[in-house]
Coordinates of C-alpha atoms and ligand atoms in Angstrom, one line a residue:
Chain A
M259 CA 0.0 0.0 0.0
V260 CA 1.6 3.1 -1.3
S261 CA -0.3 5.5 0.8
R262 CA 0.9 4.2 4.1
R263 CA 4.5 4.3 3.0
S264 CA 4.0 7.8 1.7
I265 CA 2.3 8.9 4.9
L266 CA 5.2 7.5 6.9
K267 CA 7.6 9.2 4.6
S268 CA 6.0 12.5 4.9
L269 CA 5.7 11.9 8.6
G270 CA 9.5 11.8 8.7
A271 CA 9.6 15.2 7.1
A272 CA 6.8 16.8 9.0
A273 CA 6.9 15.2 12.4
L274 CA 8.8 18.0 14.0
A275 CA 6.4 20.6 12.7
T276 CA 3.3 18.6 13.6
P277 CA 3.8 16.7 16.8
A278 CA 0.1 15.7 17.0
L279 CA 0.3 13.3 14.0
S280 CA -1.3 9.9 13.9
M281 CA 1.8 8.0 14.8
P282 CA 0.1 5.9 17.5
S283 CA -2.6 4.7 15.1
I284 CA -0.1 3.5 12.6
L285 CA 2.0 1.6 15.2
R286 CA -0.7 -0.3 17.0
A287 CA -1.8 -2.2 13.9
S288 CA -2.5 -5.4 15.8
E289 CA -5.3 -4.5 18.2
S290 CA -8.7 -3.2 17.1
A291 CA -8.7 0.5 16.9
G292 CA -12.5 0.9 16.9
R293 CA -15.6 -0.5 15.2
V294 CA -17.0 1.3 12.2
V295 CA -20.2 0.1 10.5
I296 CA -20.9 1.5 7.1
V297 CA -24.4 1.2 5.6
G298 CA -24.3 1.3 1.7
G299 CA -21.5 0.1 -0.6
G300 CA -22.0 2.6 -3.4
F301 CA -19.8 5.6 -4.2
G302 CA -19.7 7.1 -0.7
G303 CA -19.8 4.0 1.5
A304 CA -17.3 1.8 -0.4
T305 CA -14.9 4.8 -0.5
A306 CA -15.2 5.3 3.2
A307 CA -14.5 1.6 3.8
R308 CA -11.4 1.6 1.7
Y309 CA -9.9 4.8 3.0
L310 CA -10.6 3.9 6.6
K311 CA -8.6 0.7 6.1
R312 CA -5.9 2.6 4.3
R313 CA -5.6 5.1 7.1
N314 CA -5.6 2.5 9.8
P315 CA -5.8 -1.3 9.1
A316 CA -6.6 -1.9 12.8
I317 CA -10.0 -0.3 12.5
D318 CA -12.8 -2.9 12.3
V319 CA -14.8 -2.0 9.2
T320 CA -18.1 -3.7 8.4
L321 CA -19.9 -2.8 5.2
V322 CA -23.6 -3.5 5.2
E323 CA -24.8 -3.8 1.6
P324 CA -27.4 -6.2 0.2
V325 CA -25.9 -6.7 -3.2
D326 CA -22.8 -8.6 -4.3
R327 CA -22.3 -6.5 -7.3
F328 CA -23.0 -2.8 -7.5
Y329 CA -24.1 -1.2 -10.8
T330 CA -23.2 2.4 -11.1
C331 CA -25.5 5.1 -12.3
P332 CA -22.5 6.9 -13.8
F333 CA -22.2 5.5 -17.4
S334 CA -25.6 3.8 -17.2
N335 CA -26.6 6.4 -19.8
L336 CA -23.9 5.1 -22.1
Y337 CA -25.4 1.6 -21.7
L338 CA -28.8 3.1 -22.7
G339 CA -27.1 4.8 -25.7
G340 CA -25.6 1.5 -26.9
L341 CA -22.0 2.6 -26.1
R342 CA -21.3 0.2 -23.2
E343 CA -22.1 -3.3 -22.1
F344 CA -24.2 -3.5 -18.9
E345 CA -21.5 -5.7 -17.1
S346 CA -18.9 -3.0 -17.6
I347 CA -20.7 -0.8 -15.1
G348 CA -20.8 -3.5 -12.4
H349 CA -18.3 -3.7 -9.5
G350 CA -17.9 -6.4 -6.8
Y351 CA -16.5 -6.2 -3.3
D352 CA -13.7 -8.8 -3.5
D353 CA -10.9 -6.3 -3.5
L354 CA -12.3 -4.6 -0.4
T355 CA -12.9 -7.8 1.5
G356 CA -9.6 -9.4 0.3
S357 CA -6.3 -7.8 1.2
L358 CA -7.9 -4.8 2.8
G359 CA -9.9 -6.8 5.3
V360 CA -13.3 -5.1 5.1
T361 CA -16.2 -7.3 6.3
H362 CA -19.1 -7.4 3.8
V363 CA -22.4 -8.2 5.4
R364 CA -24.9 -9.0 2.6
A365 CA -28.0 -7.5 4.2
R366 CA -30.2 -4.5 4.3
A367 CA -30.0 -2.4 7.4
Q368 CA -33.5 -2.1 8.9
D369 CA -33.1 0.2 11.8
V370 CA -30.5 2.3 13.7
D371 CA -30.5 3.2 17.4
G372 CA -28.2 6.2 17.7
V373 CA -28.3 6.1 21.5
A374 CA -27.4 2.4 21.9
H375 CA -25.0 2.7 18.9
T376 CA -26.6 -0.3 17.1
V377 CA -27.7 -1.2 13.6
T378 CA -30.4 -3.9 13.2
L379 CA -30.4 -5.9 10.0
E380 CA -33.4 -7.3 8.2
S381 CA -32.5 -10.7 9.6
G382 CA -32.8 -9.4 13.1
D383 CA -29.1 -9.5 13.7
V384 CA -27.7 -6.5 15.6
L385 CA -24.3 -4.8 14.9
S386 CA -22.8 -2.4 17.3
Y387 CA -20.5 0.4 16.4
D388 CA -18.3 3.2 17.8
K389 CA -18.9 5.2 14.6
L390 CA -21.6 4.7 12.0
V391 CA -21.4 5.8 8.4
L392 CA -24.7 6.1 6.5
A393 CA -24.3 6.1 2.7
P394 CA -27.6 4.9 1.5
G395 CA -28.0 7.2 -1.5
V396 CA -31.5 8.3 -2.5
D397 CA -34.8 6.6 -2.4
V398 CA -37.7 7.5 -4.8
N399 CA -40.3 9.7 -3.1
F400 CA -43.1 7.5 -4.3
G401 CA -46.4 9.3 -3.9
A402 CA -44.9 12.8 -4.4
L403 CA -46.0 12.7 -8.1
E404 CA -49.7 11.6 -8.7
G405 CA -49.9 8.2 -10.3
Y406 CA -46.2 7.3 -9.8
D407 CA -45.8 4.4 -7.3
E408 CA -43.7 1.3 -7.2
A409 CA -46.0 -0.5 -9.6
A410 CA -45.9 2.4 -12.0
A411 CA -42.1 2.2 -12.1
E412 CA -42.4 -1.2 -13.7
L413 CA -44.3 0.4 -16.7
A414 CA -42.6 3.8 -16.7
P415 CA -39.2 3.2 -15.3
H416 CA -37.2 5.8 -13.4
A417 CA -33.8 4.0 -13.9
W418 CA -32.4 6.4 -11.3
K419 CA -30.8 3.5 -9.5
A420 CA -28.8 1.4 -11.8
G421 CA -29.9 -2.3 -12.2
P422 CA -33.1 -3.9 -13.3
Q423 CA -34.7 -0.5 -13.9
T424 CA -31.9 0.5 -16.3
R425 CA -32.3 -2.8 -18.2
L426 CA -36.1 -2.3 -18.4
L427 CA -35.7 1.1 -19.9
K428 CA -33.2 -0.2 -22.4
A429 CA -35.6 -3.1 -23.4
Q430 CA -38.4 -0.6 -23.8
L431 CA -36.2 1.6 -26.1
E432 CA -35.3 -1.4 -28.2
A433 CA -39.0 -2.2 -28.5
L434 CA -40.0 1.3 -29.5
E435 CA -41.2 1.7 -33.1
D436 CA -39.4 4.0 -35.4
G437 CA -41.3 7.2 -35.1
G438 CA -42.3 6.6 -31.5
V439 CA -41.8 9.4 -28.9
F440 CA -39.5 9.1 -25.8
V441 CA -40.7 11.3 -23.0
L442 CA -38.6 12.2 -20.0
S443 CA -40.0 13.9 -17.0
A444 CA -37.3 15.8 -15.0
P445 CA -37.8 16.8 -11.4
A446 CA -37.2 20.1 -9.5
D447 CA -34.0 20.5 -7.5
P448 CA -32.5 18.9 -5.5
F449 CA -32.0 15.5 -7.0
R450 CA -29.3 13.0 -7.7
C451 CA -27.0 14.1 -10.5
P452 CA -28.1 17.5 -11.8
P453 CA -26.8 16.9 -15.4
G454 CA -28.0 13.2 -15.4
P455 CA -31.4 13.7 -17.2
Y456 CA -29.8 15.7 -19.9
E457 CA -26.9 13.3 -20.5
R458 CA -29.6 10.5 -20.6
V459 CA -31.5 12.4 -23.3
S460 CA -28.3 12.9 -25.3
M461 CA -27.4 9.2 -25.2
I462 CA -31.0 8.2 -26.1
A463 CA -30.9 10.7 -28.9
H464 CA -27.7 9.0 -30.1
Y465 CA -29.5 5.6 -30.0
L466 CA -32.6 6.8 -31.8
K467 CA -30.7 8.7 -34.5
T468 CA -28.7 5.5 -35.2
H469 CA -31.6 3.0 -35.0
K470 CA -34.9 4.9 -35.1
P471 CA -34.3 8.1 -37.0
R472 CA -38.0 9.1 -37.3
S473 CA -38.4 9.1 -33.5
K474 CA -38.4 12.2 -31.3
I475 CA -37.6 13.1 -27.7
L476 CA -39.7 15.4 -25.4
V477 CA -38.2 16.6 -22.1
L478 CA -40.8 17.9 -19.6
D479 CA -39.0 19.8 -16.9
A480 CA -40.1 21.1 -13.5
K481 CA -37.3 23.7 -13.7
D482 CA -36.5 26.7 -15.9
A483 CA -32.7 26.1 -15.9
F484 CA -30.5 23.0 -15.7
S485 CA -26.9 22.1 -15.3
K486 CA -24.6 22.8 -18.3
Q487 CA -27.8 23.9 -20.1
G488 CA -26.0 26.1 -22.7
L489 CA -23.5 23.4 -23.6
F490 CA -26.2 20.6 -23.7
Q491 CA -28.5 22.6 -25.9
A492 CA -25.7 23.7 -28.3
G493 CA -24.5 20.0 -28.5
W494 CA -28.1 18.8 -29.1
T495 CA -28.5 21.1 -32.1
A496 CA -25.1 20.3 -33.4
L497 CA -25.5 16.5 -33.2
Y498 CA -29.2 15.9 -33.3
G499 CA -30.8 18.8 -35.0
D500 CA -34.4 19.1 -33.8
L501 CA -34.7 15.6 -32.4
I502 CA -34.9 16.8 -28.8
E503 CA -37.5 19.3 -27.6
W504 CA -37.1 20.7 -24.1
V505 CA -40.0 22.4 -22.2
G506 CA -39.2 24.2 -19.0
L507 CA -41.3 25.1 -16.0
S508 CA -42.6 28.4 -17.3
G509 CA -43.4 26.8 -20.7
G510 CA -45.6 24.3 -18.9
G511 CA -43.0 21.6 -18.5
R512 CA -43.9 20.4 -15.0
V513 CA -45.5 17.0 -14.9
V514 CA -48.3 16.8 -12.3
R515 CA -49.8 13.4 -13.1
V516 CA -48.7 10.2 -14.6
D517 CA -50.8 7.4 -16.1
P518 CA -48.5 4.4 -16.3
R519 CA -51.0 2.2 -18.1
T520 CA -51.5 4.6 -21.1
L521 CA -48.0 6.1 -20.8
E522 CA -49.7 9.5 -20.6
V523 CA -48.5 12.5 -18.6
E524 CA -50.4 15.6 -17.7
T525 CA -48.5 18.9 -17.2
E526 CA -49.3 21.8 -14.9
F527 CA -50.8 23.7 -17.8
G528 CA -53.2 20.8 -18.5
D529 CA -51.6 19.4 -21.6
V530 CA -51.5 15.6 -22.0
H531 CA -48.7 13.9 -23.8
K532 CA -48.6 10.3 -24.8
A533 CA -45.3 8.5 -24.8
G534 CA -44.0 5.4 -26.6
V535 CA -41.4 5.1 -23.8
L536 CA -41.9 7.1 -20.6
N537 CA -39.0 7.7 -18.3
V538 CA -40.0 9.5 -15.0
V539 CA -37.0 10.9 -13.1
P540 CA -39.0 11.2 -9.9
P541 CA -38.7 13.4 -6.8
Q542 CA -36.2 11.9 -4.3
R543 CA -35.1 11.9 -0.7
A544 CA -32.3 10.4 1.4
G545 CA -32.4 6.5 1.6
V546 CA -35.0 5.5 4.2
I547 CA -32.5 4.1 6.6
A548 CA -31.5 7.8 7.3
E549 CA -35.0 8.5 8.4
R550 CA -35.0 5.4 10.7
A551 CA -31.8 6.8 12.2
R552 CA -33.6 10.1 12.8
V553 CA -31.0 12.2 11.0
T554 CA -33.3 13.6 8.2
N555 CA -35.0 17.0 8.1
E556 CA -38.7 17.6 7.0
A557 CA -37.7 17.6 3.3
G558 CA -36.1 14.1 3.7
W559 CA -32.4 15.1 3.5
V560 CA -29.7 14.9 6.1
P561 CA -28.2 18.1 7.6
V562 CA -24.5 17.5 8.5
K563 CA -21.7 19.3 10.2
P564 CA -19.5 20.5 7.4
R565 CA -16.1 19.6 8.7
T566 CA -16.8 16.0 9.5
F567 CA -20.2 15.2 7.9
E568 CA -21.4 14.0 11.3
S569 CA -25.2 14.3 11.6
R570 CA -26.2 17.6 13.1
T571 CA -28.7 15.8 15.4
V572 CA -27.2 12.4 16.3
A573 CA -23.7 12.0 17.6
D574 CA -21.3 9.4 16.0
I575 CA -23.4 9.0 12.9
H576 CA -21.6 10.4 9.8
V577 CA -23.5 10.6 6.5
V578 CA -22.0 10.9 3.1
G579 CA -23.2 11.1 -0.5
D580 CA -26.5 11.9 -2.0
A581 CA -28.4 11.6 1.3
T582 CA -26.8 14.7 2.7
I583 CA -27.4 18.5 2.3
A584 CA -24.0 19.4 1.1
A585 CA -24.7 22.3 -1.3
P586 CA -23.0 23.9 -3.1
M587 CA -21.6 20.4 -3.7
P588 CA -23.9 18.5 -6.1
K589 CA -25.3 15.1 -5.5
S590 CA -22.6 13.3 -7.6
G591 CA -20.6 10.1 -7.4
F592 CA -17.5 12.2 -7.5
C593 CA -18.6 14.2 -4.5
A594 CA -19.8 11.1 -2.6
N595 CA -16.3 9.7 -3.1
A596 CA -14.6 12.9 -2.0
Q597 CA -16.9 13.0 1.1
G598 CA -16.2 9.4 1.9
K599 CA -12.5 10.2 2.0
V600 CA -12.9 13.2 4.3
V601 CA -15.2 11.2 6.6
A602 CA -12.7 8.3 6.7
A603 CA -9.9 10.8 7.7
A604 CA -12.2 12.4 10.4
I605 CA -13.2 9.1 11.9
A606 CA -9.7 7.6 11.9
A607 CA -8.5 10.8 13.7
E608 CA -11.3 10.8 16.2
L609 CA -10.9 7.1 17.0
A610 CA -7.2 7.8 17.7
G611 CA -8.1 10.7 20.0
E612 CA -7.0 13.4 17.5
S613 CA -8.8 16.2 15.8
A614 CA -10.1 15.8 12.3
P615 CA -7.9 17.3 9.5
N616 CA -9.1 20.2 7.4
P617 CA -11.6 19.1 4.9
S618 CA -11.3 19.8 1.1
W619 CA -13.5 18.4 -1.6
A620 CA -13.8 18.8 -5.4
N621 CA -16.3 17.7 -8.0
T622 CA -16.2 17.1 -11.8
C623 CA -19.2 15.8 -13.6
Y624 CA -18.4 14.7 -17.1
S625 CA -21.4 14.3 -19.5
L626 CA -21.4 12.7 -22.9
I627 CA -23.5 14.4 -25.6
G628 CA -22.3 12.1 -28.4
P629 CA -19.7 9.4 -28.5
D630 CA -16.9 11.9 -29.2
Y631 CA -18.5 14.9 -27.6
G632 CA -17.8 15.4 -23.9
I633 CA -18.5 18.3 -21.5
S634 CA -17.8 18.9 -17.9
V635 CA -18.6 21.0 -14.8
A636 CA -16.1 21.3 -12.0
G637 CA -15.8 22.9 -8.5
V638 CA -13.5 22.9 -5.5
Y639 CA -15.0 23.3 -2.0
A640 CA -13.8 24.0 1.5
V641 CA -15.3 25.1 4.9
A642 CA -15.5 28.7 5.8
N643 CA -17.4 30.0 8.8
D644 CA -18.9 26.6 9.4
E645 CA -20.4 26.4 5.9
I646 CA -19.4 24.6 2.8
V647 CA -18.3 27.1 0.2
A648 CA -17.1 26.9 -3.4
I649 CA -13.7 28.4 -3.7
E650 CA -14.0 31.7 -5.5
G651 CA -12.6 31.6 -9.0
S652 CA -12.5 27.8 -9.2
G653 CA -14.6 25.5 -11.2
G654 CA -17.2 26.2 -13.9
V655 CA -18.2 24.5 -17.1
S656 CA -16.3 23.7 -20.3
P657 CA -15.9 26.6 -22.7
A658 CA -18.9 27.4 -24.9
E659 CA -16.6 27.6 -27.9
A660 CA -14.3 24.6 -28.4
S661 CA -12.9 22.6 -31.2
P662 CA -14.2 19.1 -32.0
D663 CA -10.8 17.8 -30.7
F664 CA -11.4 19.5 -27.3
R665 CA -14.8 17.8 -27.0
R666 CA -13.3 14.5 -28.1
R667 CA -10.6 14.8 -25.4
E668 CA -13.2 15.5 -22.7
A669 CA -15.1 12.4 -23.9
Q670 CA -11.9 10.4 -23.5
F671 CA -11.1 12.0 -20.1
G672 CA -14.6 11.1 -19.0
A673 CA -14.0 7.5 -19.7
A674 CA -10.6 7.7 -17.9
W675 CA -12.4 9.3 -14.9
Y676 CA -14.8 6.4 -14.7
A677 CA -12.0 3.8 -14.8
A678 CA -10.0 5.7 -12.2
I679 CA -12.8 6.2 -9.7
A680 CA -14.0 2.6 -10.1
E681 CA -10.5 1.4 -9.2
D682 CA -10.2 4.0 -6.4
I683 CA -13.5 2.7 -4.8
W684 CA -14.0 -1.0 -5.6
G685 CA -10.4 -1.8 -6.8
T686 CA -11.8 -2.7 -10.3
R687 CA -9.2 -2.9 -12.9
A688 CA -10.9 -2.7 -16.3
Chain B
M268 CA 4.4 19.3 -26.6
R269 CA 2.8 22.6 -25.8
R270 CA 3.7 22.1 -22.2
K271 CA 7.4 21.9 -22.8
N272 CA 7.5 25.7 -23.4
V273 CA 5.6 26.5 -20.3
V274 CA 7.9 24.7 -17.8
P275 CA 10.9 27.1 -18.1
N276 CA 8.7 30.1 -17.6
A277 CA 7.0 28.7 -14.6
L278 CA 10.3 27.5 -13.3
A279 CA 11.5 31.1 -13.2
A280 CA 8.5 31.9 -11.1
L281 CA 9.1 29.2 -8.6
A282 CA 11.3 31.3 -6.3
L283 CA 8.4 33.8 -5.9
I284 CA 5.9 31.0 -5.4
G285 CA 7.9 29.5 -2.6
A286 CA 8.0 32.8 -0.9
A287 CA 4.3 33.4 -1.3
G288 CA 3.5 29.9 0.1
T289 CA 5.5 30.7 3.2
A290 CA 4.2 34.2 3.5
S291 CA 0.6 33.0 3.4
G292 CA 1.3 31.3 6.7
Q293 CA -1.0 28.4 5.8
H294 CA 0.0 25.5 7.9
L295 CA -0.7 22.1 6.4
T296 CA -0.3 18.9 8.3
A297 CA 0.5 15.6 6.6
E298 CA -3.1 14.6 7.3
D299 CA -4.4 17.8 5.7
I300 CA -2.3 17.1 2.6
S301 CA -3.5 13.5 2.3
V302 CA -7.1 14.9 2.4
L303 CA -6.2 17.5 -0.3
A304 CA -4.7 14.8 -2.5
G305 CA -7.7 12.5 -2.1
V306 CA -9.7 14.0 -4.9
C307 CA -6.9 13.9 -7.4
A308 CA -7.2 10.1 -7.4
N309 CA -10.7 10.3 -8.8
C310 CA -9.2 11.1 -12.2
H311 CA -5.5 10.4 -12.0
G312 CA -6.0 6.9 -10.4
P313 CA -5.3 5.7 -6.9
D314 CA -2.3 7.6 -5.5
G315 CA -1.9 9.2 -8.9
H316 CA -1.3 5.9 -10.8
S317 CA -3.3 6.3 -13.9
R318 CA -4.2 3.6 -16.4
G319 CA -6.3 5.8 -18.7
A320 CA -6.1 8.8 -21.0
I321 CA -5.5 11.2 -18.1
P322 CA -1.8 11.5 -17.4
G323 CA -0.4 9.8 -14.2
I324 CA 1.1 12.1 -11.6
A325 CA 2.7 9.6 -9.2
G326 CA 6.5 10.0 -9.0
K327 CA 6.5 13.0 -11.4
P328 CA 9.4 15.3 -10.3
Y329 CA 8.3 17.9 -7.8
V330 CA 9.7 20.9 -9.7
A331 CA 8.1 20.0 -13.0
Q332 CA 4.8 19.1 -11.3
L333 CA 4.6 22.3 -9.4
A334 CA 5.4 24.3 -12.5
L335 CA 2.5 22.6 -14.3
L336 CA 0.1 23.2 -11.4
Q337 CA 1.0 26.8 -11.3
A338 CA 0.7 27.1 -15.0
F339 CA -2.8 25.5 -14.9
K340 CA -3.8 28.0 -12.1
A341 CA -2.5 30.9 -14.3
D342 CA -4.4 29.5 -17.2
S343 CA -1.3 29.7 -19.3
I344 CA -1.5 26.2 -20.9
P345 CA -3.6 26.5 -24.0
D346 CA -6.3 23.9 -24.6
T347 CA -6.4 22.6 -21.1
T348 CA -9.7 20.9 -20.5
V349 CA -10.2 20.9 -16.7
M350 CA -7.0 21.3 -14.7
N351 CA -7.2 25.1 -15.0
R352 CA -10.7 25.1 -13.4
L353 CA -9.5 22.8 -10.6
A354 CA -6.1 24.4 -9.9
K355 CA -7.7 27.8 -9.3
G356 CA -9.3 26.2 -6.2
Y357 CA -6.0 25.8 -4.4
S358 CA -3.7 28.2 -2.7
D359 CA 0.0 28.3 -3.7
A360 CA 0.9 26.5 -0.5
E361 CA -1.6 23.8 -1.3
L362 CA -0.3 23.3 -4.8
D363 CA 3.2 23.1 -3.5
A364 CA 2.2 20.5 -1.0
L365 CA 0.3 18.5 -3.6
A366 CA 3.3 18.5 -6.0
R367 CA 5.6 17.3 -3.3
H368 CA 3.1 14.7 -2.1
F369 CA 2.7 13.1 -5.6
S370 CA 6.4 13.4 -6.4
E371 CA 7.2 11.3 -3.4
I372 CA 4.9 8.4 -4.4
G373 CA 6.8 5.6 -6.2
K374 CA 6.0 5.4 -9.9
Ligands
FAD158 C1 -28.3 8.4 -14.8 C2 -27.3 8.9 -13.8 C3 -26.0 9.3 -14.2 C4 -25.0 9.7 -13.3 N1 -23.8 10.1 -13.7 C5 -22.9 10.5 -12.9 C6 -21.6 10.9 -13.4 O1 -21.3 10.8 -14.6 N2 -20.7 11.4 -12.4 C7 -21.0 11.4 -11.1 O2 -20.1 11.9 -10.3 N3 -22.2 11.1 -10.6 C8 -23.1 10.6 -11.5 N4 -24.4 10.2 -11.0 C9 -24.7 10.4 -9.6 C10 -24.2 9.2 -8.7 O3 -24.8 8.0 -9.2 C11 -24.6 9.4 -7.3 O4 -24.3 10.7 -6.9 C12 -23.8 8.5 -6.4 O5 -24.2 7.1 -6.6 C13 -24.1 8.8 -4.9 O6 -23.4 7.9 -4.1 P1 -24.0 7.4 -2.7 O7 -23.0 6.6 -2.0 O8 -24.7 8.5 -2.0 O9 -25.2 6.4 -3.1 P2 -25.1 5.1 -4.0 O10 -23.9 5.1 -4.9 O11 -26.4 5.0 -4.7 O12 -25.0 3.9 -3.0 C14 -26.0 3.7 -2.0 C15 -25.9 2.2 -1.6 O13 -26.5 2.0 -0.4 C16 -27.2 0.8 -0.4 N5 -28.3 0.9 0.6 C17 -29.3 1.8 0.7 N6 -30.1 1.5 1.8 C18 -29.5 0.5 2.4 C19 -29.8 -0.2 3.6 N7 -30.9 0.1 4.4 N8 -29.0 -1.2 4.0 C20 -27.9 -1.5 3.3 N9 -27.5 -0.9 2.2 C21 -28.3 0.1 1.7 C22 -27.7 0.6 -1.8 O14 -27.9 -0.7 -2.1 C23 -26.5 1.2 -2.6 O15 -25.6 0.2 -3.0 C24 -25.3 9.8 -11.9 C25 -26.6 9.4 -11.5 C26 -27.6 9.0 -12.4 C27 -28.9 8.6 -11.9

């Protein structure tokens, strides 16, 4: 493990200046240095597991995650567009449980008792912890949109968690007749992956243009503005002409009712649209286990202390990823990973009786508009006055004017990002 | 290729940067630096070991790496896709620490 070596090495250099360093935690590798339970083995949770073990192998790390193989939302749009095989977005836990020594418990967490410091599994088994990390991602707010419940999602998929939903949507696209209409309903903020619906539309446009050139796409949006909007719309025109029509909130884009049997949607203005394939990106909230742990607010999201992402209401429960209120950071896999690392550092320090290091996060969301046409939005974040802030002058979106070569390089860098982060989290080597 | 021209310029500026980093008085512990470096792995691979189209940064000499980071921050490398937007988020002392951190990781 390179990191430990390099930490030791820089320790040598910096030990004099920083006497409070984590020397003890590195030395006492044989005895347990604390029990950490992590709920959720996605972007945030699996990152926290790996980086806790990297920081101190003596910490007992138990990862509670029901699946054996995690399919990522990132790049699931490329699968829908026909650019990727489904298996290429799946990642297992062998690397984490192997040499790193993370314990994977294949179960759903059912309940959390923050006072007793216990997690109850579906089986009734109880795990106790010194520190709990909740990284459950989002759950669909079924019931928030009239007509859209769990049964409706089998007819009009959301595909906002990768897996069977994604495959269902792909099968529906393949069955769509040439000339049929794909309708996507996009939610109001906040939701998982702000550019996600628009990358999805781009990839489906690529698929339709290639296989069903008479088909059209209609995006009905509950907002008037969306992430990287100028870049997306310029790219849509350049690559797909008038294939994609986008209707924002003030144009009557907000969907207020869904009929999953007829695939009809009704907008706020009373218009009814009939889809050939209907993709409802629904309203969302933190994964329900966060509510069971009593760390959510009325809107269903988790307020956290910025420096450590510890819950603002329940001690020793840290929350990372989409479940949190971390604005101006977006709900992205990149940020969930960055938060997982900061939380691992904070927990490792606290278990060793030290104070948490200064946090720092970044984000970059790559989106693919066409196979050789990538764009990105970036940001760097820190804590100032007990708030998360974007560093002034940093970040922003790809330039509006750029050569085809520039767009092609961003498409390639996007693929390189995916490979790098998958290896950084699950140890996957593509 | 483009970058080769940039390095000597930025090298000339290094003396100044070193001074600014110290003058800013920003104290970074080894733990702070490991947290700063955490996000770089998201694109450059674990500990800066890249396998993809994004260049690796592990074991790249400190002086050259710092020169590149400063040039990204100054937006003086034409056709940069994202490092300019990211480098602007870090102080000179932080960029210095990052360049040293990755230069000390074995290739
Ligand atoms: C179409 C789409 C495209 C996207 N593209 C990108 C992109 O290009 N770049 C990017 O950075 N982000 C992207 N995202 C966003 C990214 O998917 C999320 O931000 C990221 O997954 C959040 O990580 P997380 O750890 O919070 O949740 P997740 O990664 O969803 O992980 C949550 C895990 O918790 C588990 N879990 C939930 N409840 C329990 C329980 N009670 N017990 C045990 N386990 C539980 C789940 O099984 C799951 O494995 C995209 C999202 C979508 C929908």
